[in-house]
Every structure is written in C-alpha cells, then in structure tokens.
Short mmCIF file of C-alpha atoms in Angstrom, two decimals:
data_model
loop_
_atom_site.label_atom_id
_atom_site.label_comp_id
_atom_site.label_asym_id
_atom_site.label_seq_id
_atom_site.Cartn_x
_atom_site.Cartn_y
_atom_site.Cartn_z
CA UNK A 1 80.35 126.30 156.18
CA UNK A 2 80.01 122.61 156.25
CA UNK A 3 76.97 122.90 153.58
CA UNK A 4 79.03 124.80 151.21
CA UNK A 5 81.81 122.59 151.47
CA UNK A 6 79.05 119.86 150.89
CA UNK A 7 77.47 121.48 147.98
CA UNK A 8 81.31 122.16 146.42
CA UNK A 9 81.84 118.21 146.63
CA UNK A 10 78.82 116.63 145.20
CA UNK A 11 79.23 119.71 142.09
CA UNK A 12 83.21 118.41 141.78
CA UNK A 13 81.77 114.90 141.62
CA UNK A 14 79.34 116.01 139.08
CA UNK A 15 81.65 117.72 137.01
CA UNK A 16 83.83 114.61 136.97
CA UNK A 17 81.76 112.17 136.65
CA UNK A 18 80.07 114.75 133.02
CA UNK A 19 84.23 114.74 131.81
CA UNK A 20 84.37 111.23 131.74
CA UNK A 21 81.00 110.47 130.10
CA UNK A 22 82.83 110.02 126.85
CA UNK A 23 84.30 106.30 127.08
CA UNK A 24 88.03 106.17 126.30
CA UNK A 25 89.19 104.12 122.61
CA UNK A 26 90.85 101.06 122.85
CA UNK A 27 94.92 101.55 122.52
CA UNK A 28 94.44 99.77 119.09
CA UNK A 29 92.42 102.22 117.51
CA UNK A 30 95.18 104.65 117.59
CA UNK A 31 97.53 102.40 115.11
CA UNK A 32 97.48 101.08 111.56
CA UNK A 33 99.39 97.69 112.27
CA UNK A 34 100.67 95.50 115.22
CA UNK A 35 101.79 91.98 115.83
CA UNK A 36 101.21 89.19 118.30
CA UNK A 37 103.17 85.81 117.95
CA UNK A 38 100.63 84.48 115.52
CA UNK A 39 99.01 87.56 113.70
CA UNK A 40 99.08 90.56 112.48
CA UNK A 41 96.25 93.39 113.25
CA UNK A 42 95.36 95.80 111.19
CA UNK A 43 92.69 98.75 111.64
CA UNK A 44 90.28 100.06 109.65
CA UNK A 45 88.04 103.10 109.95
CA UNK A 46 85.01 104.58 108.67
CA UNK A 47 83.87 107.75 107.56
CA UNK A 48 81.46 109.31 109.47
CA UNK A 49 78.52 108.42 109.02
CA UNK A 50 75.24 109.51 110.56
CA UNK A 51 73.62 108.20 113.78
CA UNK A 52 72.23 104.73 113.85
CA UNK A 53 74.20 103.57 110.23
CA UNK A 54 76.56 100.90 112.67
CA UNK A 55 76.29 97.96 109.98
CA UNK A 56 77.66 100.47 107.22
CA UNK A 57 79.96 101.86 109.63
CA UNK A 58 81.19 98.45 110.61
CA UNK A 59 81.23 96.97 106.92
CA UNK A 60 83.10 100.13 105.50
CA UNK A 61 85.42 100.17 108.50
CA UNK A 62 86.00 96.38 107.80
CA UNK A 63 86.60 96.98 103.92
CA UNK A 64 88.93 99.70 105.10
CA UNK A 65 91.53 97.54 107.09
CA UNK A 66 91.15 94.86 104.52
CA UNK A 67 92.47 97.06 102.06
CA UNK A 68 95.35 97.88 104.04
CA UNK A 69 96.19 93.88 104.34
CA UNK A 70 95.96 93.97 100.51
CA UNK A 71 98.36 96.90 99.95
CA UNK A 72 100.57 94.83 102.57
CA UNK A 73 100.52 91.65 100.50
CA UNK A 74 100.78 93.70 96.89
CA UNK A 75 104.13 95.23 98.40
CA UNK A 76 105.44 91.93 99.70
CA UNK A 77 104.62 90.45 96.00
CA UNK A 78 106.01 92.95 94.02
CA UNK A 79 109.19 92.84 96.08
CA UNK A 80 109.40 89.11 95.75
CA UNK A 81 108.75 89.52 91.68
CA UNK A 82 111.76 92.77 91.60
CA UNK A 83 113.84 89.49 93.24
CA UNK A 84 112.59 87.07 90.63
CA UNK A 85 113.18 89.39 87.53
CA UNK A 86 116.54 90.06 88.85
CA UNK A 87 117.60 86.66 89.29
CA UNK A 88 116.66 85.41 86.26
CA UNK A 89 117.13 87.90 84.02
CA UNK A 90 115.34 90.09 80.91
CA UNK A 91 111.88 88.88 80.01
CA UNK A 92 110.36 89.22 76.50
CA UNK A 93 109.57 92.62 75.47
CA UNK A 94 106.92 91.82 73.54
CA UNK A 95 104.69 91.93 76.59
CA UNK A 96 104.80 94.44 79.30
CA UNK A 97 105.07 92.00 82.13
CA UNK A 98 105.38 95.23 85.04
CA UNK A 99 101.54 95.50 84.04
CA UNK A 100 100.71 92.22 83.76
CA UNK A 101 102.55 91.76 87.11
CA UNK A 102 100.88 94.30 88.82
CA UNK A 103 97.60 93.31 87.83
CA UNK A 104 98.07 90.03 89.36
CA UNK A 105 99.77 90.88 92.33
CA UNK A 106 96.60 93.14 93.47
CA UNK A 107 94.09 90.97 92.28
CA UNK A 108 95.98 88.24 94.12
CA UNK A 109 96.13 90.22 97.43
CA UNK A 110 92.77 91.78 97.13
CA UNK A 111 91.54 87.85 97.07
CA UNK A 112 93.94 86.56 100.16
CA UNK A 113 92.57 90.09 102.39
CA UNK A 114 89.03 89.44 101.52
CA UNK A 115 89.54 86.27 103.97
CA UNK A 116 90.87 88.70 106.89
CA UNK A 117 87.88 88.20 109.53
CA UNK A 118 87.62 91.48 112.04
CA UNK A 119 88.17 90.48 115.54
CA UNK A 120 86.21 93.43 117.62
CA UNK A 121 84.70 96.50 116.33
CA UNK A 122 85.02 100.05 118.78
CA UNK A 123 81.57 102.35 117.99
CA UNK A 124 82.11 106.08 119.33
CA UNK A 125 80.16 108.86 118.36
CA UNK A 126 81.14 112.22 116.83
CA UNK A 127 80.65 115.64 118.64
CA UNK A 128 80.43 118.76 116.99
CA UNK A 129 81.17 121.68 118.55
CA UNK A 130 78.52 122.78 120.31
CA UNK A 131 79.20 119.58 122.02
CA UNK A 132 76.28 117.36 120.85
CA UNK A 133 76.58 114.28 118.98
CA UNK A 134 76.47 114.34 115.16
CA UNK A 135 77.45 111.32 113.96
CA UNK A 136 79.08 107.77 114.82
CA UNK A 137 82.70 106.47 113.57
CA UNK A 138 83.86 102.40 113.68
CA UNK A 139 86.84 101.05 114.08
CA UNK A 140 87.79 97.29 112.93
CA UNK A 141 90.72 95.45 114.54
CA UNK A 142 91.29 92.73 111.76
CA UNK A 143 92.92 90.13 112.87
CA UNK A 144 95.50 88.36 109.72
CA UNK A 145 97.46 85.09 110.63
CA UNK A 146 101.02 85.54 110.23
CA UNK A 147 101.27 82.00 108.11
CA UNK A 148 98.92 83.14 105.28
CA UNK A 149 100.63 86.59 104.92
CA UNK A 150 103.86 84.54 104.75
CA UNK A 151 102.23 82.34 101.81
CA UNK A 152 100.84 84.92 99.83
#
C-alpha cells in the first residue's frame, strides 16, 4: 500500500511539474497601453513566425508597437488641428488642407515613434494541436516618455 501511494505521488508530481512546463507571459503582454509616472508602454506583437526567426520576430513585434505610438500621436495631432481650425476660422479653399493635414500629422508621428526604444522583449512558442511546437511569437514592451508624447 505504501508503494502505491508512493508511485501515485512521484506520477502527481510529474504531471505537475509537465502542466507547468509552459512559462507564464508577463501581465504586460496581455494589454495594448499602460502608464507609469514618466511613460507610457505600449505592446507590440508579431506574427508567427517559424522556429528560430527571433530577430524578425523581435523587429516586426517592435515595428508593431511603434505603430501604435504613431496612431497615438496622429490622433492627438489631428485633435489639436480640429481645435486650431476651429479657433481661427475657414482656411482657403483653394487647397484641401484636411489632406495636406493629414499627411503631415502621420508623417510627423511616424518620425517621433520611430525614436520609441523597446524596453524587454517576451519569446514564447506556438503549439499546435497535437501539442508540439510550431512556431515562436514576440512581444515588445516599448517604453515612450510621457514629455515627448506631450510635445508632439
């Protein structure tokens, strides 16, 4: 009796030790934005891509979370133009200045996010469903200071 009590055990401790083989993400891989006193984070994500591609993953992950401090700074510009356009009144007609605007405004953000340096990258691989491991994913945590997104 005290054998198969024994043998029960060390095959519990086996299966729990196989269930948490797979390392647990970071909390801030599961959201898009969050703040500290000084910056702002934002994450970016890869496709998948196959095993062994970790400088793609990690650049297109990167690319990924700069974009969204770029779509960030394009809305925060286009709200502040709205404001100006408002205040002061028509503009000529002879050009279009929404599209002239809007260029600027995402070239102008696209510029400021390129700057965005990622503070720590998670790696985990992708399982399929026979269980086995069929490709990797990246996450970027991109750290933006506060200041610059306030001067953009």
């Amino acid at each position: 009796m005290k054998k198969m009590i024994a043998i029960l055990a060390v095959g519990a401790l086996f299966a729990a030790l196989a269930c948490q083989s797979r390392p647990q993400a970071p909390a801030w891989t599961k959201v898009v934005q969050d703040d500290d006193a000084m910056n702002t984070y934002y994450v970016g994500i890869s496709t998948t891509r196959t095993v062994g591609d970790l400088a793609g993953a990690r650049d297109e992950a990167g690319d990924n979370g700069r974009k969204e401090i770029a779509k960030t700074i394009s809305s925060d510009i286009k709200s502040k133009t709205v404001k100006v356009k408002v205040t002061e009144g028509a503009m000529n007609e002879a050009v279009n200045p929404a599209m002239i605007s809007e260029s600027v405004d995402r070239v102008m953000a696209e510029v400021v996010a390129r700057q965005a340096k990622v503070a720590e990258y998670y790696d985990e691989d992708v399982y399929g469903s026979d269980n086995k491991v069929v490709g990797m994913r990246t996450y970027a945590r991109i750290k933006f200071p506060k200041k610059e997104m306030n001067d953009a």
